[in-house]
């Protein structure tokens, strides 16, 4: 019973490069959420996805950020042309449905932009 | 817009002490409230989940309460141990199924 798996755990990118963060939800979970934790700040919601659908992206920056959760494979959070301010811990969570059930979190990906 | 506040921001106690962490929120229209633990550089571990219809949940030395009318939740830790040292986060699930997190209480339990 693997939990939420995120990879890589640590990612270093130079300014202007692309960052791809992957999240495999708990087996059987069809709802995925991405959160960002900036240094010295709390966790902030970014995006909520179901298989092949973006349900709520109200927390996503308008530019450079995108997310997907394809029918097959992990959810991907993609950051294009990274800047130093993108350095943060990015956490993925999953739940089995939308009925207010418990959310399970991954270990996070720590992105450092140099 | 939901706002979640946790007090105190930091707490240091001697081993064996009972302690209470507080979480307050502004919008009582929630599905549930979840308490998490986060160790430095690590992910989030779910401790307790309280549904909106419930008043409290218990797991081992942990007890969490929920009072929607006053917009408050407390996490009670009995007989604290050095291994309890971590940041504790409360998070509320409201409309749209997303979690709104508090800023956390950083707990240190000293020998």
XYZ file of C-alpha atoms in Angstrom:
225
model
C 0.000 0.000 0.000
C 2.207 2.739 -1.282
C 1.256 6.229 -0.273
C 1.532 9.322 -2.421
C 4.831 9.178 -4.270
C 6.544 12.322 -5.460
C 9.711 12.558 -7.495
C 12.221 13.854 -7.558
C 12.601 14.666 -3.864
C 15.083 17.406 -4.649
C 15.437 19.328 -7.892
C 17.926 22.017 -8.775
C 17.337 24.161 -11.830
C 19.062 27.200 -13.269
C 17.018 30.301 -13.955
C 15.176 29.948 -17.242
C 15.059 26.145 -17.249
C 11.951 24.014 -16.933
C 11.001 22.023 -13.836
C 8.774 18.942 -13.983
C 7.438 17.560 -10.725
C 5.701 14.191 -10.661
C 3.071 12.808 -8.316
C 1.635 9.306 -8.210
C -1.453 9.264 -5.981
C -2.479 6.510 -3.618
C -3.697 3.564 -5.675
C -7.369 4.031 -6.398
C -7.390 7.758 -5.679
C -8.664 9.843 -8.563
C -8.340 13.306 -6.987
C -4.983 15.078 -6.851
C -4.059 18.415 -5.294
C -0.850 20.440 -5.496
C 0.277 22.807 -2.733
C 3.310 25.049 -2.456
C 5.229 25.940 0.684
C 7.443 28.964 0.268
C 10.273 29.492 2.771
C 8.930 30.729 6.100
C 5.341 30.597 4.799
C 2.417 28.215 5.128
C 1.142 25.788 2.549
C -0.926 27.362 -0.199
C -3.308 25.586 -2.553
C -2.336 25.638 -6.207
C -4.507 23.281 -8.247
C -7.046 20.468 -7.941
C -7.289 17.821 -10.651
C -9.215 14.699 -11.448
C -8.264 12.308 -14.190
C -7.925 14.342 -17.390
C -9.654 17.370 -15.840
C -8.588 20.507 -14.022
C -11.238 21.198 -11.401
C -9.821 24.280 -9.699
C -6.649 26.146 -10.640
C -7.395 29.299 -8.683
C -4.094 29.077 -6.796
C -1.869 28.688 -9.832
C 0.220 31.630 -10.993
C -1.186 32.883 -14.274
C 2.000 32.358 -16.241
C 4.640 29.646 -16.520
C 2.800 27.111 -14.351
C 0.677 24.236 -15.639
C -0.597 20.939 -14.289
C -2.060 17.787 -15.711
C -3.347 14.440 -14.517
C -3.577 12.158 -17.539
C -5.672 9.029 -17.820
C -2.526 6.965 -17.432
C 0.520 7.908 -15.413
C 1.335 10.429 -12.708
C 0.173 13.971 -12.269
C 2.712 16.501 -13.513
C 3.293 20.048 -12.279
C 5.315 21.927 -14.847
C 7.084 25.221 -14.259
C 8.555 26.886 -17.319
C 11.383 29.427 -17.260
C 11.920 29.095 -13.529
C 12.914 32.107 -11.433
C 14.483 32.254 -7.963
C 11.083 33.007 -6.431
C 9.869 29.565 -7.531
C 12.201 27.951 -4.997
C 9.894 26.160 -2.589
C 8.620 22.794 -1.457
C 5.851 21.466 -3.670
C 3.508 18.940 -2.115
C 1.018 16.663 -3.765
C -1.987 15.161 -2.016
C -4.606 12.673 -3.107
C -8.036 11.571 -1.964
C -10.432 8.883 -3.161
C -13.338 11.189 -3.874
C -14.603 14.706 -3.419
C -16.826 14.013 -0.428
C -14.566 15.663 2.103
C -12.482 12.586 2.833
C -9.018 12.541 4.281
C -6.171 13.851 2.162
C -2.867 11.996 2.054
C 0.302 13.899 1.291
C 3.533 12.969 -0.411
C 7.000 13.809 0.889
C 7.254 16.784 -1.404
C 9.687 17.991 -4.026
C 12.090 20.693 -2.945
C 12.883 22.913 -5.881
C 15.915 25.147 -5.732
C 16.473 27.669 -8.513
C 20.046 28.884 -8.801
C -12.313 33.740 2.185
C -11.260 31.271 4.858
C -8.521 32.450 7.201
C -6.849 30.057 9.604
C -4.757 31.173 12.557
C -2.680 29.025 14.850
C -1.540 30.114 18.271
C 1.095 29.972 19.580
C 3.489 30.155 16.652
C 6.147 28.412 18.715
C 6.108 26.481 21.948
C 8.812 24.903 24.074
C 7.869 22.554 26.914
C 9.621 20.061 29.156
C 9.115 16.377 28.536
C 6.005 14.924 30.152
C 3.936 18.072 30.033
C 0.406 18.084 28.632
C -0.151 20.785 26.049
C -2.806 22.365 23.858
C -2.370 23.788 20.381
C -5.018 26.156 19.071
C -6.471 26.687 15.630
C -9.104 29.296 14.789
C -10.933 29.841 11.516
C -13.290 32.445 10.114
C -15.688 30.417 7.952
C -17.619 27.614 9.682
C -18.894 26.155 6.393
C -16.408 23.295 6.325
C -16.485 19.608 5.442
C -13.763 18.598 7.862
C -10.662 19.670 9.735
C -7.389 17.812 9.651
C -4.362 18.089 11.940
C -0.965 17.333 10.430
C 2.551 16.996 11.677
C 5.532 18.190 9.629
C 9.108 17.367 10.528
C 11.888 19.638 9.193
C 12.469 19.012 5.500
C 9.810 16.317 5.413
C 6.276 15.858 4.182
C 3.005 16.038 6.077
C 1.747 13.230 8.272
C -1.975 13.190 8.964
C -2.697 12.922 12.685
C -6.446 13.300 13.072
C -9.437 14.057 10.864
C -12.615 15.527 12.335
C -15.716 15.633 10.149
C -17.894 18.733 10.442
C -20.578 16.741 12.272
C -18.130 15.498 14.897
C -16.905 17.208 18.052
C -13.663 15.333 18.683
C -11.322 12.557 17.625
C -8.718 10.654 19.602
C -5.647 8.703 18.611
C -3.278 7.524 21.312
C -1.971 10.540 23.213
C -3.638 12.949 20.798
C -7.113 14.409 21.087
C -8.562 16.955 18.691
C -11.758 18.912 19.219
C -13.867 20.975 16.866
C -16.292 23.770 17.731
C -17.685 25.170 14.503
C -19.874 27.736 16.219
C -16.861 29.479 17.739
C -14.554 28.696 14.813
C -12.028 26.817 16.910
C -10.184 23.536 17.077
C -7.677 22.349 19.648
C -5.087 19.597 19.523
C -4.300 18.169 22.945
C -1.063 16.214 23.372
C -0.752 14.232 26.575
C 2.549 13.379 28.255
C 4.682 15.044 25.592
C 7.898 13.366 24.423
C 10.975 14.698 22.574
C 9.791 12.746 19.532
C 6.721 14.981 19.404
C 8.933 17.909 18.393
C 7.705 19.081 14.991
C 5.503 21.697 13.357
C 1.785 21.055 13.763
C -0.592 22.292 11.100
C -4.342 22.484 11.058
C -6.138 22.514 7.722
C -9.790 22.991 6.832
C -11.567 21.523 3.839
C -14.267 23.845 2.580
C -16.080 24.412 -0.650
C -14.158 23.343 -3.695
C -12.583 20.468 -1.795
C -9.290 22.250 -1.186
C -7.487 22.571 2.127
C -6.747 25.912 3.739
C -3.782 25.645 6.088
C -2.862 27.548 9.183
C 0.676 28.853 9.603
C 1.536 26.175 12.112
C 2.814 25.817 15.667
C 6.461 24.834 16.018
C 6.720 22.552 19.049
C 9.900 21.634 20.874
C 9.792 19.119 23.698
C 12.930 19.229 25.776
C 14.474 16.503 27.904
